[in-house]
């Protein structure tokens, strides 16, 4: 069963955030001030945990902290239209980043296939004597023009 309250250590272990980052997020208003026990120790509830998880997710998608602050202010004011706009704009940036990453991954896979093929060819050549010195030059790709045609 999940605890009803969390310590700063619990929040840190569930989000990967450092204690200092958790305190900083509280200081700048990304989270409401933590409740305190009699001994002064911070306590958080499940809503606080969800907020930290969401902020961490936004940071991992490269949303600037100022933009997260802006979103949190709109959400706190229950300005649903502006909250939607901020998140939608960020979603569009994520989609563009994913397209760039997919293109880079496609190129990387092409290069890896090319070099894997070349390693295999070179191993095959080393197993038998080449018929001629030119046999090691398989194609123009061997000298670096291994970029896929677009």
Short mmCIF file of C-alpha atoms in Angstrom, two decimals:
data_model
loop_
_atom_site.label_atom_id
_atom_site.label_comp_id
_atom_site.label_asym_id
_atom_site.label_seq_id
_atom_site.Cartn_x
_atom_site.Cartn_y
_atom_site.Cartn_z
CA UNK A 1 0.00 0.00 0.00
CA UNK A 2 1.30 3.46 -0.95
CA UNK A 3 2.04 5.82 1.93
CA UNK A 4 -0.27 8.81 2.32
CA UNK A 5 2.65 11.11 3.05
CA UNK A 6 6.14 11.16 1.61
CA UNK A 7 9.43 12.47 2.92
CA UNK A 8 11.89 14.38 0.79
CA UNK A 9 13.86 11.11 0.53
CA UNK A 10 10.76 9.36 -0.86
CA UNK A 11 10.24 12.10 -3.46
CA UNK A 12 13.91 11.98 -4.41
CA UNK A 13 13.93 8.21 -4.85
CA UNK A 14 10.73 8.21 -6.93
CA UNK A 15 11.76 11.09 -9.22
CA UNK A 16 15.55 10.98 -9.34
CA UNK A 17 15.68 14.59 -8.18
CA UNK A 18 18.22 15.67 -5.59
CA UNK A 19 17.09 17.08 -2.26
CA UNK A 20 18.44 20.46 -3.32
CA UNK A 21 16.42 20.39 -6.55
CA UNK A 22 13.25 19.47 -4.65
CA UNK A 23 13.84 22.37 -2.25
CA UNK A 24 14.61 24.70 -5.17
CA UNK A 25 11.40 23.75 -6.99
CA UNK A 26 9.50 24.53 -3.80
CA UNK A 27 11.37 27.84 -3.41
CA UNK A 28 10.51 29.04 -6.93
CA UNK A 29 6.89 27.96 -6.62
CA UNK A 30 6.74 24.90 -8.86
CA UNK A 31 5.25 23.14 -5.87
CA UNK A 32 3.34 24.62 -2.98
CA UNK A 33 5.30 24.94 0.26
CA UNK A 34 5.71 21.53 1.86
CA UNK A 35 3.85 20.75 5.02
CA UNK A 36 6.09 20.29 8.03
CA UNK A 37 6.13 17.77 10.85
CA UNK A 38 6.65 18.91 14.43
CA UNK A 39 10.37 18.31 13.97
CA UNK A 40 10.44 20.56 10.86
CA UNK A 41 10.83 17.72 8.35
CA UNK A 42 9.07 18.30 5.05
CA UNK A 43 6.16 16.04 4.15
CA UNK A 44 4.46 15.66 0.81
CA UNK A 45 1.22 14.04 -0.31
CA UNK A 46 0.39 12.07 -3.45
CA UNK A 47 -0.58 15.24 -5.35
CA UNK A 48 2.84 16.71 -4.58
CA UNK A 49 4.49 13.50 -5.78
CA UNK A 50 2.50 13.60 -9.03
CA UNK A 51 3.54 17.21 -9.55
CA UNK A 52 7.23 16.38 -9.03
CA UNK A 53 6.92 13.46 -11.45
CA UNK A 54 5.28 15.70 -14.06
CA UNK A 55 7.87 18.46 -13.66
CA UNK A 56 10.62 15.84 -13.99
CA UNK A 57 8.99 14.55 -17.18
CA UNK A 58 8.83 18.06 -18.62
CA UNK A 59 12.50 18.65 -17.76
CA UNK A 60 13.48 15.37 -19.44
CA UNK A 61 11.79 16.59 -22.61
CA UNK A 62 13.91 19.75 -22.46
CA UNK A 63 11.17 22.14 -21.43
CA UNK A 64 12.92 25.19 -19.93
CA UNK A 65 12.29 25.76 -16.25
CA UNK A 66 10.82 29.21 -16.99
CA UNK A 67 8.26 27.57 -19.28
CA UNK A 68 7.41 25.00 -16.61
CA UNK A 69 6.94 27.86 -14.16
CA UNK A 70 4.66 29.57 -16.67
CA UNK A 71 2.61 26.41 -17.13
CA UNK A 72 2.37 25.83 -13.36
CA UNK A 73 1.18 29.41 -12.83
CA UNK A 74 -1.57 28.96 -15.43
CA UNK A 75 -2.54 25.58 -14.00
CA UNK A 76 -2.59 27.00 -10.47
CA UNK A 77 -4.86 29.81 -11.64
CA UNK A 78 -7.06 27.19 -13.35
CA UNK A 79 -6.48 28.95 -16.68
CA UNK A 80 -7.16 25.85 -18.73
CA UNK A 81 -6.80 27.54 -22.10
CA UNK A 82 -3.32 28.91 -21.36
CA UNK A 83 -2.28 25.64 -19.66
CA UNK A 84 -3.31 23.79 -22.79
CA UNK A 85 -1.44 26.23 -25.04
CA UNK A 86 1.82 25.88 -23.12
CA UNK A 87 1.64 22.08 -23.12
CA UNK A 88 0.53 21.91 -26.76
CA UNK A 89 3.41 24.13 -27.89
CA UNK A 90 5.82 21.92 -25.98
CA UNK A 91 4.28 18.80 -27.49
CA UNK A 92 4.92 20.22 -30.97
CA UNK A 93 8.57 20.81 -30.03
CA UNK A 94 8.83 17.22 -28.78
CA UNK A 95 7.34 15.91 -32.04
CA UNK A 96 9.90 17.93 -34.03
CA UNK A 97 12.73 16.67 -31.78
CA UNK A 98 11.55 13.10 -32.28
CA UNK A 99 11.54 13.55 -36.06
CA UNK A 100 15.12 14.86 -35.90
CA UNK A 101 16.16 11.98 -33.66
CA UNK A 102 14.49 9.44 -35.95
CA UNK A 103 16.35 10.88 -38.94
CA UNK A 104 19.62 10.70 -36.98
CA UNK A 105 18.83 7.13 -35.94
CA UNK A 106 18.12 6.20 -39.56
CA UNK A 107 21.50 7.61 -40.61
CA UNK A 108 23.23 5.87 -37.70
CA UNK A 109 21.65 2.53 -38.63
CA UNK A 110 22.73 3.01 -42.25
CA UNK A 111 26.31 3.75 -41.18
CA UNK A 112 26.39 0.79 -38.79
CA UNK A 113 25.08 -1.54 -41.53
CA UNK A 114 27.71 -0.17 -43.90
CA UNK A 115 30.58 -0.69 -41.46
CA UNK A 116 29.29 -4.10 -40.40
CA UNK A 117 29.28 -5.09 -44.08
CA UNK A 118 32.79 -3.71 -44.57
CA UNK A 119 34.12 -5.55 -41.50
CA UNK A 120 32.61 -8.76 -42.85
CA UNK A 121 34.15 -8.18 -46.28
CA UNK A 122 37.56 -7.50 -44.76
CA UNK A 123 37.36 -10.67 -42.67
CA UNK A 124 36.47 -12.65 -45.79
CA UNK A 125 39.43 -11.14 -47.62
CA UNK A 126 41.81 -12.02 -44.81
CA UNK A 127 40.67 -15.66 -44.91
CA UNK A 128 41.74 -16.09 -48.54
CA UNK A 129 44.38 -14.48 -50.69
CA UNK A 130 42.94 -11.62 -52.75
CA UNK A 131 43.02 -12.13 -56.52
CA UNK A 132 44.33 -8.62 -56.93
CA UNK A 133 45.29 -5.62 -54.86
CA UNK A 134 42.16 -3.83 -56.08
CA UNK A 135 39.84 -6.35 -54.43
CA UNK A 136 40.05 -4.44 -51.14
CA UNK A 137 38.46 -1.41 -52.79
CA UNK A 138 34.92 -2.69 -53.07
CA UNK A 139 33.14 0.50 -54.07
CA UNK A 140 33.27 4.26 -53.73
CA UNK A 141 31.54 3.66 -50.37
CA UNK A 142 34.80 2.25 -49.08
CA UNK A 143 36.42 5.68 -49.26
CA UNK A 144 33.68 7.42 -47.33
CA UNK A 145 30.83 8.15 -49.69
CA UNK A 146 28.55 5.90 -47.71
CA UNK A 147 25.71 8.39 -47.32
CA UNK A 148 22.30 7.11 -48.38
CA UNK A 149 20.74 8.77 -51.40
CA UNK A 150 17.73 10.96 -50.62
#
